[in-house]
Each structure stands twice: as C-alpha cells, then as structure tokens.
Coordinates of C-alpha atoms and ligand atoms in Angstrom, one line a residue:
M1 CA -32.3 310.9 54.2
K2 CA -30.9 308.0 52.2
V3 CA -30.2 304.9 54.3
S4 CA -26.8 303.7 53.5
K5 CA -25.4 300.2 54.3
H6 CA -22.0 299.0 55.2
F7 CA -20.2 296.7 52.8
L8 CA -17.0 294.6 53.3
V9 CA -15.4 293.8 50.0
T10 CA -12.6 291.2 50.2
G11 CA -10.3 291.4 47.2
G12 CA -11.4 295.0 46.8
A13 CA -8.1 296.2 45.3
G14 CA -8.4 293.7 42.5
F15 CA -9.9 294.1 39.0
L16 CA -13.5 293.3 39.9
G17 CA -13.3 294.3 43.5
S18 CA -12.2 297.9 42.7
H19 CA -15.0 298.4 40.2
L20 CA -17.4 297.1 42.9
C21 CA -16.1 299.4 45.6
E22 CA -16.5 302.3 43.3
K23 CA -20.1 301.4 42.4
L24 CA -21.1 300.9 46.1
L25 CA -19.6 304.3 47.0
D26 CA -21.5 305.9 44.1
Q27 CA -24.7 304.4 45.5
G28 CA -24.0 306.1 48.8
H29 CA -22.8 303.1 50.9
E30 CA -19.8 302.7 53.2
V31 CA -17.1 300.4 52.0
L32 CA -14.3 298.5 53.8
C33 CA -11.9 297.1 51.3
V34 CA -9.8 294.2 52.6
D35 CA -7.0 293.0 50.5
N36 CA -3.5 291.5 50.9
F37 CA -2.4 293.1 47.6
Y38 CA -1.3 289.7 46.2
T39 CA -2.6 290.5 42.7
G40 CA -4.5 293.7 43.6
Q41 CA -3.0 297.2 43.2
K42 CA -3.3 300.4 45.1
D43 CA -3.7 302.2 41.7
N44 CA -7.1 300.6 41.3
I45 CA -8.4 302.2 44.5
I46 CA -6.3 305.3 44.8
K47 CA -9.0 307.7 43.6
L48 CA -11.4 306.2 46.2
M49 CA -9.1 307.0 49.1
D50 CA -10.2 310.6 49.5
N51 CA -13.8 309.4 50.1
P52 CA -14.4 309.4 53.9
Y53 CA -16.9 306.5 53.4
F54 CA -14.1 304.3 52.0
E55 CA -11.6 302.5 54.2
T56 CA -8.9 300.0 53.2
M57 CA -7.2 297.3 55.3
R58 CA -4.2 295.1 54.3
H59 CA -5.2 291.7 55.5
D60 CA -5.0 288.1 54.3
I61 CA -8.4 286.4 54.7
T62 CA -6.9 283.0 55.4
F63 CA -6.5 284.6 58.9
P64 CA -9.5 285.5 61.1
L65 CA -11.0 289.0 60.7
Y66 CA -13.0 290.8 63.3
V67 CA -14.9 293.8 61.9
E68 CA -18.5 294.9 61.9
T69 CA -20.5 295.0 58.6
D70 CA -24.0 294.4 57.1
N71 CA -23.0 292.8 53.8
I72 CA -19.9 290.9 52.6
F73 CA -18.8 290.5 49.0
N74 CA -16.1 287.8 49.2
L75 CA -14.0 288.3 46.1
A76 CA -10.5 287.7 47.5
C77 CA -8.6 285.1 45.3
P78 CA -6.2 285.3 42.4
A79 CA -8.2 284.7 39.3
S80 CA -5.7 284.4 36.5
P81 CA -4.2 280.9 35.9
I82 CA -0.6 282.1 36.1
H83 CA -1.2 283.8 39.4
Y84 CA -3.4 281.1 41.1
Q85 CA -0.9 278.4 40.0
F86 CA 2.2 280.3 41.3
D87 CA 1.4 279.4 44.9
P88 CA -1.4 276.8 44.6
V89 CA -1.5 275.9 48.3
Q90 CA -2.1 279.5 49.1
T91 CA -4.9 279.6 46.4
T92 CA -6.7 276.7 48.1
K93 CA -6.2 278.2 51.5
T94 CA -7.7 281.5 50.3
S95 CA -10.7 279.8 48.8
V96 CA -11.3 277.4 51.7
H97 CA -9.9 279.0 54.9
G98 CA -10.9 282.4 53.6
A99 CA -14.5 281.2 53.1
I100 CA -14.6 279.7 56.6
N101 CA -13.4 283.0 58.1
M102 CA -15.7 285.2 56.1
L103 CA -18.7 282.8 56.8
G104 CA -17.7 282.8 60.5
L105 CA -17.7 286.6 60.4
A106 CA -21.1 286.7 58.6
K107 CA -22.5 284.4 61.2
R108 CA -21.3 286.5 64.1
V109 CA -22.5 289.8 62.8
K110 CA -25.6 288.4 60.9
A111 CA -24.4 289.8 57.6
K112 CA -25.5 288.7 54.1
I113 CA -22.6 287.2 52.2
F114 CA -21.9 286.9 48.5
Q115 CA -19.3 284.5 47.1
A116 CA -17.5 285.2 43.8
S117 CA -17.5 281.6 42.5
T118 CA -16.5 280.8 38.9
S119 CA -17.4 278.9 35.7
E120 CA -14.3 276.9 36.6
V121 CA -16.5 274.8 38.9
Y122 CA -17.7 273.2 35.6
G123 CA -14.1 272.3 34.7
D124 CA -13.7 271.2 31.1
P125 CA -17.5 270.9 30.5
E126 CA -19.1 268.0 28.7
C127 CA -22.4 269.9 28.7
H128 CA -22.8 273.0 26.6
P129 CA -23.8 275.7 27.3
Q130 CA -23.5 275.3 31.1
P131 CA -26.6 275.6 33.3
E132 CA -26.3 275.8 37.1
G133 CA -27.6 272.2 37.4
Y134 CA -24.5 270.8 35.7
W135 CA -22.1 269.3 38.3
G136 CA -19.0 269.8 36.2
N137 CA -15.9 267.8 35.0
V138 CA -13.0 268.8 37.1
N139 CA -9.6 267.0 37.4
P140 CA -9.1 267.1 41.2
V141 CA -5.3 266.6 40.9
G142 CA -4.5 268.8 38.0
L143 CA -2.7 272.2 37.9
R144 CA -6.0 274.1 37.8
A145 CA -7.5 272.1 40.8
C146 CA -6.2 274.5 43.5
Y147 CA -8.6 277.1 42.0
D148 CA -11.4 274.9 40.7
E149 CA -11.6 272.6 43.7
G150 CA -11.0 275.5 46.1
K151 CA -14.0 277.3 44.7
R152 CA -16.1 274.2 44.7
C153 CA -15.3 273.6 48.3
A154 CA -16.1 277.3 49.1
E155 CA -19.6 276.7 47.5
T156 CA -20.1 273.7 49.7
L157 CA -19.2 275.7 52.8
F158 CA -21.6 278.5 51.8
F159 CA -24.5 276.1 51.3
D160 CA -23.7 274.3 54.6
Y161 CA -23.5 277.5 56.6
H162 CA -26.8 278.4 55.0
R163 CA -28.5 275.1 55.9
Q164 CA -26.8 274.6 59.3
H165 CA -26.7 278.2 60.6
G166 CA -29.4 280.0 58.5
L167 CA -26.9 282.4 56.8
K168 CA -28.1 284.6 54.0
I169 CA -25.9 283.6 51.1
K170 CA -25.6 284.5 47.4
V171 CA -23.3 282.3 45.2
A172 CA -22.5 283.7 41.8
R173 CA -20.6 281.7 39.1
I174 CA -18.7 284.3 37.1
F175 CA -17.7 283.6 33.5
N176 CA -14.7 285.3 31.9
T177 CA -14.9 289.1 32.5
Y178 CA -12.6 291.8 31.2
G179 CA -12.3 295.6 31.3
P180 CA -10.2 298.5 32.5
K181 CA -8.2 298.0 35.8
M182 CA -7.0 294.5 34.9
A183 CA -3.3 294.3 35.8
L184 CA -0.7 294.6 33.1
N185 CA 0.8 291.3 34.2
D186 CA -2.6 289.7 34.7
G187 CA -1.9 287.0 32.1
R188 CA -5.5 286.4 31.1
V189 CA -6.3 286.3 27.5
V190 CA -8.0 289.7 26.9
S191 CA -5.2 291.7 28.6
N192 CA -2.4 289.6 27.1
F193 CA -3.8 290.0 23.5
I194 CA -4.4 293.8 23.9
I195 CA -0.9 294.4 25.3
Q196 CA 0.7 292.3 22.7
S197 CA -1.3 294.0 19.9
L198 CA -0.5 297.5 21.1
Q199 CA 3.2 296.7 21.2
N200 CA 3.1 294.9 17.8
Q201 CA 4.4 291.8 19.5
P202 CA 3.4 288.2 18.6
I203 CA -0.1 287.2 19.8
T204 CA 0.4 284.1 22.0
I205 CA -2.3 281.7 21.1
Y206 CA -2.3 278.6 23.4
G207 CA -3.2 275.5 21.3
D208 CA -4.8 276.1 17.9
G209 CA -7.1 278.8 19.2
S210 CA -10.3 276.8 18.6
Q211 CA -11.1 276.7 22.3
T212 CA -14.0 279.1 23.2
R213 CA -14.8 281.5 25.9
S214 CA -17.6 284.0 26.5
F215 CA -16.5 287.5 27.5
C216 CA -18.5 289.8 29.8
Y217 CA -17.7 293.5 30.1
V218 CA -17.0 294.5 33.7
D219 CA -19.8 297.1 34.0
D220 CA -22.4 294.5 33.1
L221 CA -21.0 292.1 35.7
I222 CA -21.0 294.6 38.5
D223 CA -24.7 295.4 37.8
A224 CA -25.3 291.7 38.2
F225 CA -23.4 291.6 41.5
I226 CA -25.6 294.3 42.9
K227 CA -28.8 292.7 41.6
T228 CA -27.8 289.4 43.1
M229 CA -27.1 290.9 46.5
E230 CA -30.4 292.8 46.4
S231 CA -32.4 289.7 45.4
A232 CA -34.9 288.1 47.8
D233 CA -33.4 286.2 50.8
E234 CA -34.7 282.9 49.4
F235 CA -32.6 283.3 46.3
T236 CA -29.2 281.8 47.2
G237 CA -27.9 280.9 43.7
P238 CA -25.7 279.4 42.4
V239 CA -26.4 281.7 39.5
N240 CA -24.3 282.0 36.3
L241 CA -23.2 285.6 35.5
G242 CA -21.6 286.2 32.2
N243 CA -22.1 287.0 28.6
P244 CA -23.6 284.2 26.5
K245 CA -22.0 285.2 23.3
E246 CA -19.2 282.7 22.6
F247 CA -16.0 283.3 20.6
S248 CA -13.0 281.2 19.7
I249 CA -9.7 282.5 21.1
R250 CA -8.5 282.9 17.5
E251 CA -11.5 285.1 16.7
L252 CA -10.7 287.2 19.8
A253 CA -7.1 287.6 18.6
E254 CA -8.3 288.7 15.2
T255 CA -10.8 291.2 16.6
I256 CA -8.2 292.8 18.8
I257 CA -5.6 293.0 16.0
D258 CA -8.2 294.7 13.8
M259 CA -9.3 297.1 16.5
T260 CA -5.8 298.2 17.4
G261 CA -4.6 298.4 13.8
S262 CA -1.7 296.2 14.9
S263 CA 0.9 294.4 12.8
S264 CA 1.1 291.5 15.3
K265 CA 1.2 288.0 13.9
L266 CA -0.3 284.9 15.6
E267 CA 2.2 282.7 17.5
F268 CA 1.0 279.2 18.5
K269 CA 2.1 277.9 21.9
P270 CA 1.3 274.6 23.7
L271 CA -2.2 274.4 25.3
P272 CA -1.9 274.4 29.1
E273 CA -3.0 271.2 31.0
N274 CA -6.7 270.8 31.5
D275 CA -7.5 274.0 29.6
P276 CA -11.3 273.9 29.0
C277 CA -12.2 273.4 25.3
Q278 CA -15.5 275.4 25.4
R279 CA -17.3 277.7 27.8
R280 CA -20.6 279.6 27.5
P281 CA -23.0 280.4 30.3
D282 CA -26.7 279.5 30.2
I283 CA -28.0 282.7 31.9
S284 CA -31.7 281.8 31.9
L285 CA -31.8 281.8 35.7
A286 CA -30.2 285.3 35.9
R287 CA -32.6 286.6 33.3
D288 CA -35.6 285.1 35.1
V289 CA -34.8 286.0 38.7
L290 CA -32.5 289.0 38.5
K291 CA -34.0 290.4 35.3
W292 CA -30.4 290.9 34.2
E293 CA -28.6 290.2 31.0
P294 CA -25.4 291.8 29.7
S295 CA -25.8 294.7 27.3
T296 CA -22.2 295.4 26.1
P297 CA -21.1 293.6 22.9
L298 CA -17.5 292.5 22.7
E299 CA -16.2 295.3 20.5
Q300 CA -17.9 298.0 22.6
G301 CA -16.3 296.7 25.8
L302 CA -12.9 296.2 24.1
K303 CA -12.8 299.9 23.2
P304 CA -12.4 301.4 26.8
T305 CA -10.2 298.3 27.7
I306 CA -7.8 299.0 24.8
A307 CA -7.8 302.7 25.7
Y308 CA -6.9 301.8 29.3
F309 CA -4.0 299.6 28.4
D310 CA -2.8 302.1 25.8
K311 CA -2.7 304.9 28.5
I312 CA -0.8 302.7 31.0
L313 CA 1.7 301.6 28.3
S314 CA 2.3 305.2 27.1
N315 CA 2.9 306.4 30.7
R316 CA 5.6 303.8 31.3
Ligands
NAD1 P1 -7.9 289.8 40.8 O1 -6.7 288.9 40.9 O2 -7.7 291.1 40.1 O3 -8.4 290.2 42.3 C1 -8.3 289.4 43.4 C2 -8.0 290.2 44.6 O4 -8.0 289.4 45.8 C3 -6.7 290.9 44.5 O5 -6.8 292.3 44.9 C4 -5.8 290.1 45.5 O6 -4.7 290.9 46.0 C5 -6.8 289.7 46.5 N1 -6.4 288.5 47.3 C6 -6.0 287.4 46.8 N2 -5.8 286.5 47.9 C7 -6.1 287.2 49.0 C8 -6.2 286.8 50.4 N3 -5.8 285.6 50.8 N4 -6.6 287.8 51.3 C9 -7.0 289.0 50.9 N5 -7.0 289.4 49.6 C10 -6.6 288.5 48.7 O7 -9.1 289.0 40.2 P2 -10.5 289.4 39.7 O8 -10.6 289.1 38.3 O9 -10.9 290.7 40.3 O10 -11.4 288.3 40.5 C11 -12.1 288.6 41.7 C12 -12.9 287.4 42.1 O11 -13.8 287.0 41.1 C13 -12.0 286.1 42.4 O12 -12.5 285.5 43.5 C14 -12.2 285.3 41.1 O13 -12.0 283.9 41.4 C15 -13.6 285.6 40.7 N6 -13.8 285.4 39.3 C16 -13.3 286.3 38.4 C17 -13.5 286.1 37.0 C18 -13.0 287.1 36.0 O14 -13.1 286.8 34.8 N7 -12.5 288.2 36.3 C19 -14.1 284.9 36.6 C20 -14.5 284.0 37.5 C21 -14.4 284.3 38.9
UDP2 N1 -14.2 284.2 62.4 C1 -13.7 285.4 61.9 N2 -14.3 286.6 62.3 C2 -15.5 286.6 63.1 C3 -15.9 285.3 63.5 C4 -15.3 284.2 63.1 O1 -12.7 285.5 61.2 O2 -16.0 287.6 63.3 C5 -13.5 283.0 62.0 C6 -12.9 282.2 63.1 O3 -11.5 282.2 62.9 C7 -13.5 280.9 63.0 C8 -14.2 280.8 61.6 O4 -14.4 282.2 61.3 O5 -12.5 279.9 63.0 C9 -15.4 280.1 61.6 O6 -16.3 280.6 62.5 P1 -17.5 279.7 63.1 O7 -18.2 280.5 64.2 O8 -18.3 279.1 62.1 O9 -16.7 278.5 63.8 P2 -15.9 278.3 65.1 O10 -15.6 279.6 65.7 O11 -16.7 277.5 65.9 O12 -14.6 277.6 64.6
UDP3 N1 -5.0 282.0 26.3 C1 -4.2 282.2 25.1 N2 -3.2 283.1 25.1 C2 -2.9 283.8 26.2 C3 -3.7 283.6 27.4 C4 -4.7 282.7 27.4 O1 -4.5 281.5 24.1 O2 -1.9 284.6 26.1 C5 -6.1 281.0 26.2 C6 -6.1 280.0 27.4 O3 -5.3 278.9 27.0 C7 -7.6 279.7 27.5 C8 -8.3 281.0 27.1 O4 -7.3 281.8 26.4 O5 -8.0 278.7 26.6 C9 -8.7 281.9 28.3 O6 -7.6 282.0 29.2 P1 -7.6 282.9 30.5 O7 -6.3 282.7 31.2 O8 -8.0 284.2 30.1 O9 -8.8 282.3 31.4 P2 -9.5 280.8 31.7 O10 -10.8 280.9 31.1 O11 -8.6 279.8 31.0 O12 -9.4 280.7 33.1

C-alpha cells in the first residue's frame, strides 16, 4: 500500500497554493488547506472539496494554530504589490508573526517546513542575474518594504529555528510565476495584460516598459516545490526557483497582444516607487541539487493562462 503523508498548506486557496494542494492530492497525500481568504478564493479549491483527503480551514496565520501534520508549506501572504500594499502592517504581520507561528507548530509536531520566499529579497538588484549568495538591495522604509523586509525577516526566522532548534527547513526564493487560477483582480503584470488584451482595453505599462522580469509557468514551479520538499534534510536552501529567460515588460505586452489578436494600444503610466529595474534568477543551485529546470516557454504557458481568463470573462 502507498504510504501517504499529511501536508498543511497555508495560503492553500491562493494561486500557487491551490495548484500545490491539487498536486499533493494527486500524489495520494492528505492535505489541510489553511487560508483567511484575503486574496485567495473558494473557486480555486472548489473542485478539491469532494475529496475526503482534503480539508479546508479559515484561519489567519498571524494567530497560533494547533493542528497535527508531517509537512508544512507556508505560502500564506498576499503576493501582488497592490494587495500587499493595501494593508502593509498586516503584510508584515503575516510574514513575521505567521512564520513564528508556523515554525512553533513545526517545532512542536517535528514537521518539515517550507517557506515561500521571494526574489523580492534581492530588492532592486545591482547584481544580475541574481544568485542566492547576493544579499540584495532593499529600501527598508519604502512602499514595498512590508513585503520585502517581511519575507527577509521570515528567512532569518527559518534559519534561526533551524540552527537553534534543529528544524528541517526549506527556503525557496520564487521569481515571478503565472498561470491559471490567478485572481481577476490580482493586479500583477501577466494577468493585467491578458485581461486588458482580451477586452481590447489599453495595456497599462508602468514606466517605459524597459524593466525586465523572468516568468515561470505554474506547473514548472509546483514541480520545483515538490522536489525541494523531497530533497535531503541537509539541503535548506535558500534556493532560487524561476525561469531564467528574461523579458522586458514591453516585450511581454507585445507578445500577449499578438497571441490574443487584440486591438489594445500601449498606455504608459508612472513607474511605482522602488520597482526593480531587472530580475532574472541564477538557477544553477536548483539545477545542480534538485535536478530541476523549467520546461515551459513563455508562449506555451501563456496559452492556457489566456484560455483561463477568457473563460472567466465570458462567464461574467
Ligand atoms: P496569492 O495572493 O494568490 O495567495 C496567497 C494566499 O495566502 C491567499 O489565498 C490569501 O488569502 C492567503 N493569506 C494571506 N494572508 C494570510 C494570512 N494572514 N493567513 C492565512 N492566509 C493568508 O499569491 P500567490 O501568488 O499564490 O503566492 C503564494 C506565496 O508565494 C506567497 O507567500 C508569495 O509571497 C510567494 N511568491 C509568489 C510569487 C508569484 O509570482 N506568484 C513570487 C514570489 C513569491
Ligand atoms: N505555536 C502555534 N502552534 C503550535 C505551537 C506553537 O501556533 O502548535 C505558536 C505559538 O503561538 C508560539 C509560536 O508558535 O508563540 C512560537 O512557538 P515557540 O515554541 O517557538 O515559542 P514560544 O511558545 O516559546 O513562544
Ligand atoms: N507592471 C506594468 N503594468 C501592470 C502591472 C505591472 O507595467 O499593469 C510592471 C510593474 O511595474 C513591474 C512588472 O510589471 O515592473 C512586474 O510587476 P508585478 O506586479 O507583476 O510583479 P513584481 O515583480 O513587481 O512584484
């Protein structure tokens, strides 16, 4: 008989969390999804709810949580700049108090714990592409700091619980990821551009569109999550997870306009404060230790993502 494990996924109703819950259930594991539904949605997990091995709990991880589990994926945190800046104090609390609670839980039940960290720990990087050894360039008092510094402090807590209490930790620095199940109002660039293109609305480019990002398709990233969790106990990370192919925001807009056959025009808006100029992961460590690299080129991943938004918009 297959031995299944129990997983707690915080932020399990969000974009990445819901894909992860589905994958873990497919692998025959039991999953407890904990979410306060701040940016997550029931629609993302509705089709999992008939599965007797799936449980969901409305809970805010800034408060203590007493449950039993073998493995924790800590994903709870709004990820889109408009959402994490809406209530910045809550964002920092989620990253910091949330991490303390989940680490306290992991310590009590002796669970392995994974932290969804971010490329934002590198801030507006002066080193390109970014390897894990780069310490970053973050403005600690800017509008993005609630997220960037919150996630940096969470990494500190993970490594101190590891050193001080011997916890088994995995810290993954995730670079921009996209795919189906992103919320319509998510506000991040891929979903904004697709929705605008499908509606033939102006494409809102912040700044001149020369800033770069590297976009990873969600299925590739979830494979990397599983490989990271399954890696040897000595491997703690931090490990960069993302697609190393870099695009300017303007190129992304043009690709999406082409693929949707849209008549949208580009509309240039002011660049938000501290918006990083360039971002591309150095994934040598993931290639080497996890034997992982993404396999989905941008246009291939955009196809199902465009189809997903097209369906949602037509059902409205
Ligand atoms: P998302 O906003 O879709 O999902 C976050 C989930 O966390 C939501 O379901 C939300 O309701 C929940 N949540 C927020 N605060 C909570 C709290 N205090 N208690 C319980 N639940 C809470 O975002 P996502 O893209 O799925 O991101 C998931 C994780 O991955 C986040 O930690 C994010 O920082 C990290 N990450 C994502 C990306 C990306 O490109 N998607 C990049 C870097 C890091
Ligand atoms: N905690 C939790 N669930 C548990 C165990 C602990 O939410 O199963 C929280 C608890 O609120 C505590 C935090 O995790 O404040 C940190 O726990 P730890 O044992 O590290 O510290 P302490 O209890 O000494 O503050
Ligand atoms: N961006 C944009 N138009 C939008 C949304 C975002 O030009 O409608 C830009 C944003 O300024 C940033 C990049 O696209 O330079 C990626 O933004 P996103 O919010 O997706 O994630 P970030 O990597 O900044 O956290």
